[in-house]
Amino acid sequence: MKKKPLLLIAVVALALLLAGCGQLPISIGTINVQYELEAGMFVAPSYAKKLQKNKPFEGAFWFVEGERGREAEEFQIKVSDGGRDGREVKAYELGNREGIFLYIPDVGSKDITISIKLK
């Protein structure tokens, strides 16, 4: 009699996983992202906290009103996963130098920290 409820729970959990339900407390295939941004430089962030493993990242980081006109080369941009630094990152100016666009071809499979600081 005890096997039937456990089997039912297992079947429901498997169905939710296969359906891609994000409500389960486990996250398969995602990594956490933290941001270290220069204080007072960027508009209050609403950036993704989770990314898909081994997928590209694209993000726009907009300057506050008084900081517009800066170039991407003025910033030290690093992506760290705790083990190795120097993950490939491409940075471009947005619009009329109103922000920075970051492209990371592969975020890897570990949690990462994206750091954007003035040089």
Short mmCIF file of N, CA and C in Angstrom, two decimals:
data_model
loop_
_atom_site.label_atom_id
_atom_site.label_comp_id
_atom_site.label_asym_id
_atom_site.label_seq_id
_atom_site.Cartn_x
_atom_site.Cartn_y
_atom_site.Cartn_z
N MET A 1 0.81 -1.19 0.00
CA MET A 1 0.00 0.00 0.00
C MET A 1 0.86 1.27 0.00
N LYS A 2 2.04 1.23 0.64
CA LYS A 2 2.90 2.40 0.71
C LYS A 2 3.58 2.68 -0.63
N LYS A 3 3.67 1.69 -1.48
CA LYS A 3 4.36 1.88 -2.76
C LYS A 3 3.55 2.73 -3.72
N LYS A 4 2.23 2.68 -3.66
CA LYS A 4 1.40 3.41 -4.61
C LYS A 4 1.56 4.93 -4.48
N PRO A 5 1.53 5.52 -3.26
CA PRO A 5 1.73 6.98 -3.17
C PRO A 5 3.13 7.40 -3.62
N LEU A 6 4.14 6.61 -3.30
CA LEU A 6 5.50 6.94 -3.72
C LEU A 6 5.63 6.87 -5.23
N LEU A 7 5.01 5.88 -5.83
CA LEU A 7 5.04 5.75 -7.28
C LEU A 7 4.32 6.93 -7.93
N LEU A 8 3.20 7.33 -7.35
CA LEU A 8 2.45 8.47 -7.88
C LEU A 8 3.28 9.75 -7.79
N ILE A 9 3.95 9.97 -6.68
CA ILE A 9 4.80 11.15 -6.51
C ILE A 9 5.93 11.14 -7.53
N ALA A 10 6.54 9.98 -7.73
CA ALA A 10 7.63 9.87 -8.70
C ALA A 10 7.14 10.16 -10.12
N VAL A 11 5.98 9.66 -10.47
CA VAL A 11 5.43 9.89 -11.81
C VAL A 11 5.11 11.37 -12.02
N VAL A 12 4.52 12.02 -11.02
CA VAL A 12 4.19 13.44 -11.12
C VAL A 12 5.47 14.27 -11.23
N ALA A 13 6.48 13.97 -10.43
CA ALA A 13 7.75 14.71 -10.49
C ALA A 13 8.40 14.53 -11.85
N LEU A 14 8.40 13.33 -12.38
CA LEU A 14 8.98 13.08 -13.70
C LEU A 14 8.21 13.84 -14.78
N ALA A 15 6.90 13.86 -14.69
CA ALA A 15 6.09 14.59 -15.67
C ALA A 15 6.40 16.08 -15.62
N LEU A 16 6.57 16.64 -14.42
CA LEU A 16 6.91 18.06 -14.29
C LEU A 16 8.29 18.35 -14.87
N LEU A 17 9.25 17.48 -14.62
CA LEU A 17 10.58 17.67 -15.18
C LEU A 17 10.56 17.62 -16.70
N LEU A 18 9.85 16.66 -17.25
CA LEU A 18 9.79 16.53 -18.70
C LEU A 18 9.04 17.70 -19.34
N ALA A 19 8.10 18.27 -18.62
CA ALA A 19 7.33 19.40 -19.14
C ALA A 19 8.11 20.71 -19.03
N GLY A 20 9.23 20.69 -18.32
CA GLY A 20 10.03 21.90 -18.18
C GLY A 20 9.50 22.85 -17.12
N CYS A 21 8.80 22.35 -16.16
CA CYS A 21 8.23 23.18 -15.11
C CYS A 21 9.34 23.81 -14.28
N GLY A 22 9.29 25.13 -14.14
CA GLY A 22 10.30 25.84 -13.37
C GLY A 22 9.97 25.95 -11.90
N GLN A 23 8.91 25.32 -11.44
CA GLN A 23 8.48 25.46 -10.06
C GLN A 23 9.17 24.48 -9.12
N LEU A 24 9.89 23.52 -9.65
CA LEU A 24 10.57 22.57 -8.78
C LEU A 24 11.77 23.24 -8.12
N PRO A 25 12.12 22.85 -6.90
CA PRO A 25 13.22 23.50 -6.19
C PRO A 25 14.60 23.19 -6.76
N ILE A 26 14.71 22.25 -7.67
CA ILE A 26 16.01 21.93 -8.27
C ILE A 26 16.10 22.60 -9.63
N SER A 27 17.29 23.02 -9.99
CA SER A 27 17.47 23.66 -11.29
C SER A 27 18.48 22.86 -12.10
N ILE A 28 17.99 22.22 -13.12
CA ILE A 28 18.83 21.40 -13.98
C ILE A 28 19.13 22.22 -15.22
N GLY A 29 20.40 22.35 -15.55
CA GLY A 29 20.77 23.04 -16.77
C GLY A 29 20.92 24.54 -16.64
N THR A 30 20.93 25.08 -15.41
CA THR A 30 21.10 26.52 -15.25
C THR A 30 22.26 26.82 -14.30
N ILE A 31 22.79 28.03 -14.42
CA ILE A 31 23.82 28.52 -13.50
C ILE A 31 23.35 29.85 -12.93
N ASN A 32 23.89 30.22 -11.78
CA ASN A 32 23.58 31.50 -11.15
C ASN A 32 24.56 32.56 -11.66
N VAL A 33 24.07 33.80 -11.73
CA VAL A 33 24.89 34.91 -12.19
C VAL A 33 24.85 36.01 -11.15
N GLN A 34 26.03 36.56 -10.82
CA GLN A 34 26.12 37.73 -9.96
C GLN A 34 26.79 38.84 -10.76
N TYR A 35 26.48 40.07 -10.41
CA TYR A 35 27.03 41.22 -11.12
C TYR A 35 27.76 42.12 -10.14
N GLU A 36 28.96 42.55 -10.52
CA GLU A 36 29.73 43.54 -9.77
C GLU A 36 29.92 44.73 -10.71
N LEU A 37 29.10 45.75 -10.54
CA LEU A 37 29.12 46.90 -11.43
C LEU A 37 29.68 48.12 -10.71
N GLU A 38 30.35 48.99 -11.47
CA GLU A 38 30.87 50.24 -10.92
C GLU A 38 29.71 51.02 -10.29
N ALA A 39 29.89 51.42 -9.03
CA ALA A 39 28.83 52.11 -8.29
C ALA A 39 28.48 53.44 -8.95
N GLY A 40 27.19 53.71 -9.09
CA GLY A 40 26.72 54.97 -9.62
C GLY A 40 26.92 55.15 -11.11
N MET A 41 27.31 54.11 -11.81
CA MET A 41 27.62 54.21 -13.24
C MET A 41 26.47 53.72 -14.12
N PHE A 42 25.76 52.70 -13.64
CA PHE A 42 24.75 52.05 -14.47
C PHE A 42 23.36 52.20 -13.85
N VAL A 43 22.35 52.18 -14.72
CA VAL A 43 20.96 52.22 -14.28
C VAL A 43 20.70 50.99 -13.42
N ALA A 44 19.83 51.12 -12.43
CA ALA A 44 19.52 50.00 -11.52
C ALA A 44 19.26 48.73 -12.33
N PRO A 45 20.01 47.68 -12.05
CA PRO A 45 19.94 46.48 -12.88
C PRO A 45 18.69 45.65 -12.65
N SER A 46 18.24 45.04 -13.71
CA SER A 46 17.19 44.03 -13.65
C SER A 46 17.65 42.86 -14.52
N TYR A 47 18.87 42.45 -14.30
CA TYR A 47 19.51 41.45 -15.13
C TYR A 47 19.15 40.04 -14.68
N ALA A 48 19.34 39.10 -15.58
CA ALA A 48 19.02 37.70 -15.31
C ALA A 48 19.86 37.18 -14.14
N LYS A 49 19.23 36.45 -13.24
CA LYS A 49 19.94 35.83 -12.11
C LYS A 49 20.35 34.40 -12.44
N LYS A 50 19.72 33.81 -13.45
CA LYS A 50 20.04 32.45 -13.88
C LYS A 50 20.20 32.43 -15.39
N LEU A 51 21.15 31.64 -15.86
CA LEU A 51 21.39 31.46 -17.29
C LEU A 51 21.45 29.98 -17.61
N GLN A 52 21.20 29.64 -18.86
CA GLN A 52 21.34 28.26 -19.30
C GLN A 52 22.82 27.91 -19.40
N LYS A 53 23.18 26.71 -18.95
CA LYS A 53 24.56 26.26 -19.02
C LYS A 53 25.03 26.18 -20.47
N ASN A 54 26.30 26.52 -20.67
CA ASN A 54 26.97 26.38 -21.97
C ASN A 54 26.23 27.08 -23.11
N LYS A 55 25.56 28.17 -22.81
CA LYS A 55 24.85 28.96 -23.82
C LYS A 55 25.45 30.37 -23.84
N PRO A 56 25.20 31.13 -24.90
CA PRO A 56 25.69 32.51 -24.93
C PRO A 56 24.89 33.44 -24.02
N PHE A 57 25.52 34.53 -23.62
CA PHE A 57 24.87 35.58 -22.82
C PHE A 57 24.95 36.87 -23.61
N GLU A 58 23.84 37.59 -23.68
CA GLU A 58 23.81 38.92 -24.26
C GLU A 58 23.13 39.84 -23.26
N GLY A 59 23.77 40.96 -22.95
CA GLY A 59 23.19 41.86 -21.96
C GLY A 59 23.53 43.31 -22.24
N ALA A 60 22.57 44.19 -21.99
CA ALA A 60 22.76 45.62 -22.15
C ALA A 60 22.88 46.25 -20.77
N PHE A 61 23.91 47.03 -20.57
CA PHE A 61 24.17 47.73 -19.32
C PHE A 61 24.12 49.22 -19.63
N TRP A 62 23.04 49.89 -19.25
CA TRP A 62 22.81 51.29 -19.60
C TRP A 62 23.42 52.22 -18.55
N PHE A 63 24.08 53.28 -19.04
CA PHE A 63 24.67 54.29 -18.15
C PHE A 63 23.58 55.18 -17.56
N VAL A 64 23.85 55.71 -16.35
CA VAL A 64 22.97 56.74 -15.80
C VAL A 64 23.18 58.02 -16.61
N GLU A 65 22.29 58.96 -16.46
CA GLU A 65 22.27 60.18 -17.29
C GLU A 65 23.63 60.89 -17.35
N GLY A 66 24.28 61.09 -16.23
CA GLY A 66 25.53 61.85 -16.21
C GLY A 66 26.76 61.11 -16.70
N GLU A 67 26.67 59.83 -16.97
CA GLU A 67 27.83 59.03 -17.38
C GLU A 67 27.79 58.64 -18.86
N ARG A 68 26.77 59.07 -19.58
CA ARG A 68 26.68 58.72 -21.00
C ARG A 68 27.85 59.33 -21.76
N GLY A 69 28.25 58.67 -22.84
CA GLY A 69 29.38 59.14 -23.64
C GLY A 69 30.64 58.34 -23.39
N ARG A 70 30.62 57.44 -22.44
CA ARG A 70 31.79 56.61 -22.16
C ARG A 70 31.91 55.50 -23.20
N GLU A 71 33.14 54.99 -23.36
CA GLU A 71 33.41 53.91 -24.30
C GLU A 71 33.65 52.62 -23.55
N ALA A 72 33.42 51.51 -24.20
CA ALA A 72 33.62 50.19 -23.59
C ALA A 72 35.08 49.99 -23.17
N GLU A 73 36.01 50.60 -23.90
CA GLU A 73 37.44 50.44 -23.59
C GLU A 73 37.84 51.07 -22.26
N GLU A 74 36.99 51.92 -21.71
CA GLU A 74 37.28 52.57 -20.43
C GLU A 74 37.05 51.63 -19.24
N PHE A 75 36.49 50.46 -19.50
CA PHE A 75 36.11 49.55 -18.43
C PHE A 75 36.92 48.26 -18.48
N GLN A 76 37.19 47.74 -17.29
CA GLN A 76 37.77 46.41 -17.17
C GLN A 76 36.59 45.45 -16.97
N ILE A 77 36.40 44.56 -17.94
CA ILE A 77 35.26 43.65 -17.93
C ILE A 77 35.80 42.23 -17.77
N LYS A 78 35.36 41.56 -16.70
CA LYS A 78 35.82 40.20 -16.42
C LYS A 78 34.62 39.31 -16.15
N VAL A 79 34.77 38.05 -16.54
CA VAL A 79 33.78 37.03 -16.22
C VAL A 79 34.53 35.93 -15.50
N SER A 80 34.15 35.64 -14.27
CA SER A 80 34.86 34.67 -13.44
C SER A 80 33.90 33.57 -13.00
N ASP A 81 34.39 32.33 -13.02
CA ASP A 81 33.59 31.22 -12.51
C ASP A 81 34.21 30.62 -11.26
N GLY A 82 35.11 31.36 -10.63
CA GLY A 82 35.73 30.89 -9.40
C GLY A 82 37.00 30.10 -9.64
N GLY A 83 37.14 29.50 -10.78
CA GLY A 83 38.32 28.70 -11.07
C GLY A 83 39.25 29.39 -12.04
N ARG A 84 38.70 29.80 -13.15
CA ARG A 84 39.55 30.44 -14.16
C ARG A 84 38.93 31.75 -14.59
N ASP A 85 39.75 32.76 -14.70
CA ASP A 85 39.29 34.05 -15.21
C ASP A 85 39.63 34.11 -16.70
N GLY A 86 39.16 35.12 -17.34
CA GLY A 86 39.53 35.32 -18.72
C GLY A 86 38.60 34.66 -19.72
N ARG A 87 37.39 34.36 -19.33
CA ARG A 87 36.41 33.83 -20.29
C ARG A 87 36.19 34.89 -21.37
N GLU A 88 36.02 34.45 -22.60
CA GLU A 88 35.90 35.37 -23.72
C GLU A 88 34.67 36.27 -23.56
N VAL A 89 34.90 37.59 -23.69
CA VAL A 89 33.83 38.58 -23.58
C VAL A 89 34.03 39.61 -24.68
N LYS A 90 32.95 39.97 -25.35
CA LYS A 90 33.00 41.04 -26.34
C LYS A 90 32.12 42.17 -25.84
N ALA A 91 32.64 43.40 -25.89
CA ALA A 91 31.90 44.56 -25.40
C ALA A 91 31.82 45.62 -26.49
N TYR A 92 30.64 46.21 -26.62
CA TYR A 92 30.40 47.24 -27.63
C TYR A 92 29.62 48.39 -26.99
N GLU A 93 29.77 49.60 -27.57
CA GLU A 93 28.97 50.73 -27.12
C GLU A 93 27.55 50.57 -27.66
N LEU A 94 26.58 50.98 -26.87
CA LEU A 94 25.18 50.95 -27.29
C LEU A 94 24.75 52.33 -27.75
N GLY A 95 24.06 52.38 -28.87
CA GLY A 95 23.52 53.63 -29.36
C GLY A 95 24.59 54.69 -29.49
N ASN A 96 24.31 55.87 -28.99
CA ASN A 96 25.25 56.98 -29.02
C ASN A 96 26.03 57.00 -27.71
N ARG A 97 26.73 55.89 -27.43
CA ARG A 97 27.49 55.70 -26.19
C ARG A 97 26.60 55.86 -24.96
N GLU A 98 25.44 55.22 -25.00
CA GLU A 98 24.50 55.30 -23.89
C GLU A 98 24.60 54.10 -22.96
N GLY A 99 25.45 53.15 -23.30
CA GLY A 99 25.61 51.96 -22.49
C GLY A 99 26.60 51.00 -23.11
N ILE A 100 26.70 49.83 -22.50
CA ILE A 100 27.61 48.78 -22.97
C ILE A 100 26.80 47.53 -23.25
N PHE A 101 27.08 46.91 -24.39
CA PHE A 101 26.48 45.63 -24.74
C PHE A 101 27.54 44.56 -24.55
N LEU A 102 27.24 43.53 -23.76
CA LEU A 102 28.18 42.43 -23.54
C LEU A 102 27.69 41.18 -24.24
N TYR A 103 28.64 40.47 -24.85
CA TYR A 103 28.34 39.18 -25.46
C TYR A 103 29.37 38.17 -24.96
N ILE A 104 28.88 37.10 -24.33
CA ILE A 104 29.73 36.00 -23.87
C ILE A 104 29.30 34.78 -24.68
N PRO A 105 30.17 34.26 -25.56
CA PRO A 105 29.78 33.14 -26.42
C PRO A 105 29.38 31.88 -25.66
N ASP A 106 30.01 31.62 -24.51
CA ASP A 106 29.71 30.41 -23.74
C ASP A 106 29.91 30.72 -22.26
N VAL A 107 28.83 30.66 -21.48
CA VAL A 107 28.93 30.98 -20.05
C VAL A 107 29.50 29.83 -19.24
N GLY A 108 29.60 28.65 -19.83
CA GLY A 108 30.16 27.50 -19.12
C GLY A 108 29.11 26.79 -18.28
N SER A 109 29.59 25.99 -17.34
CA SER A 109 28.68 25.17 -16.54
C SER A 109 28.76 25.47 -15.04
N LYS A 110 29.57 26.47 -14.64
CA LYS A 110 29.67 26.87 -13.24
C LYS A 110 29.05 28.25 -13.05
N ASP A 111 28.65 28.56 -11.81
CA ASP A 111 28.13 29.89 -11.49
C ASP A 111 29.19 30.93 -11.85
N ILE A 112 28.75 32.08 -12.37
CA ILE A 112 29.70 33.10 -12.81
C ILE A 112 29.42 34.44 -12.14
N THR A 113 30.44 35.30 -12.17
CA THR A 113 30.32 36.69 -11.74
C THR A 113 30.78 37.56 -12.90
N ILE A 114 29.93 38.50 -13.30
CA ILE A 114 30.28 39.46 -14.35
C ILE A 114 30.66 40.76 -13.66
N SER A 115 31.89 41.21 -13.90
CA SER A 115 32.41 42.41 -13.25
C SER A 115 32.68 43.48 -14.31
N ILE A 116 32.13 44.68 -14.10
CA ILE A 116 32.37 45.82 -14.99
C ILE A 116 32.81 46.99 -14.11
N LYS A 117 34.10 47.32 -14.17
CA LYS A 117 34.68 48.38 -13.34
C LYS A 117 35.49 49.32 -14.23
N LEU A 118 35.61 50.59 -13.82
CA LEU A 118 36.47 51.53 -14.53
C LEU A 118 37.92 51.10 -14.40
N LYS A 119 38.70 51.33 -15.45
CA LYS A 119 40.14 50.98 -15.41
C LYS A 119 40.88 51.97 -14.54
#
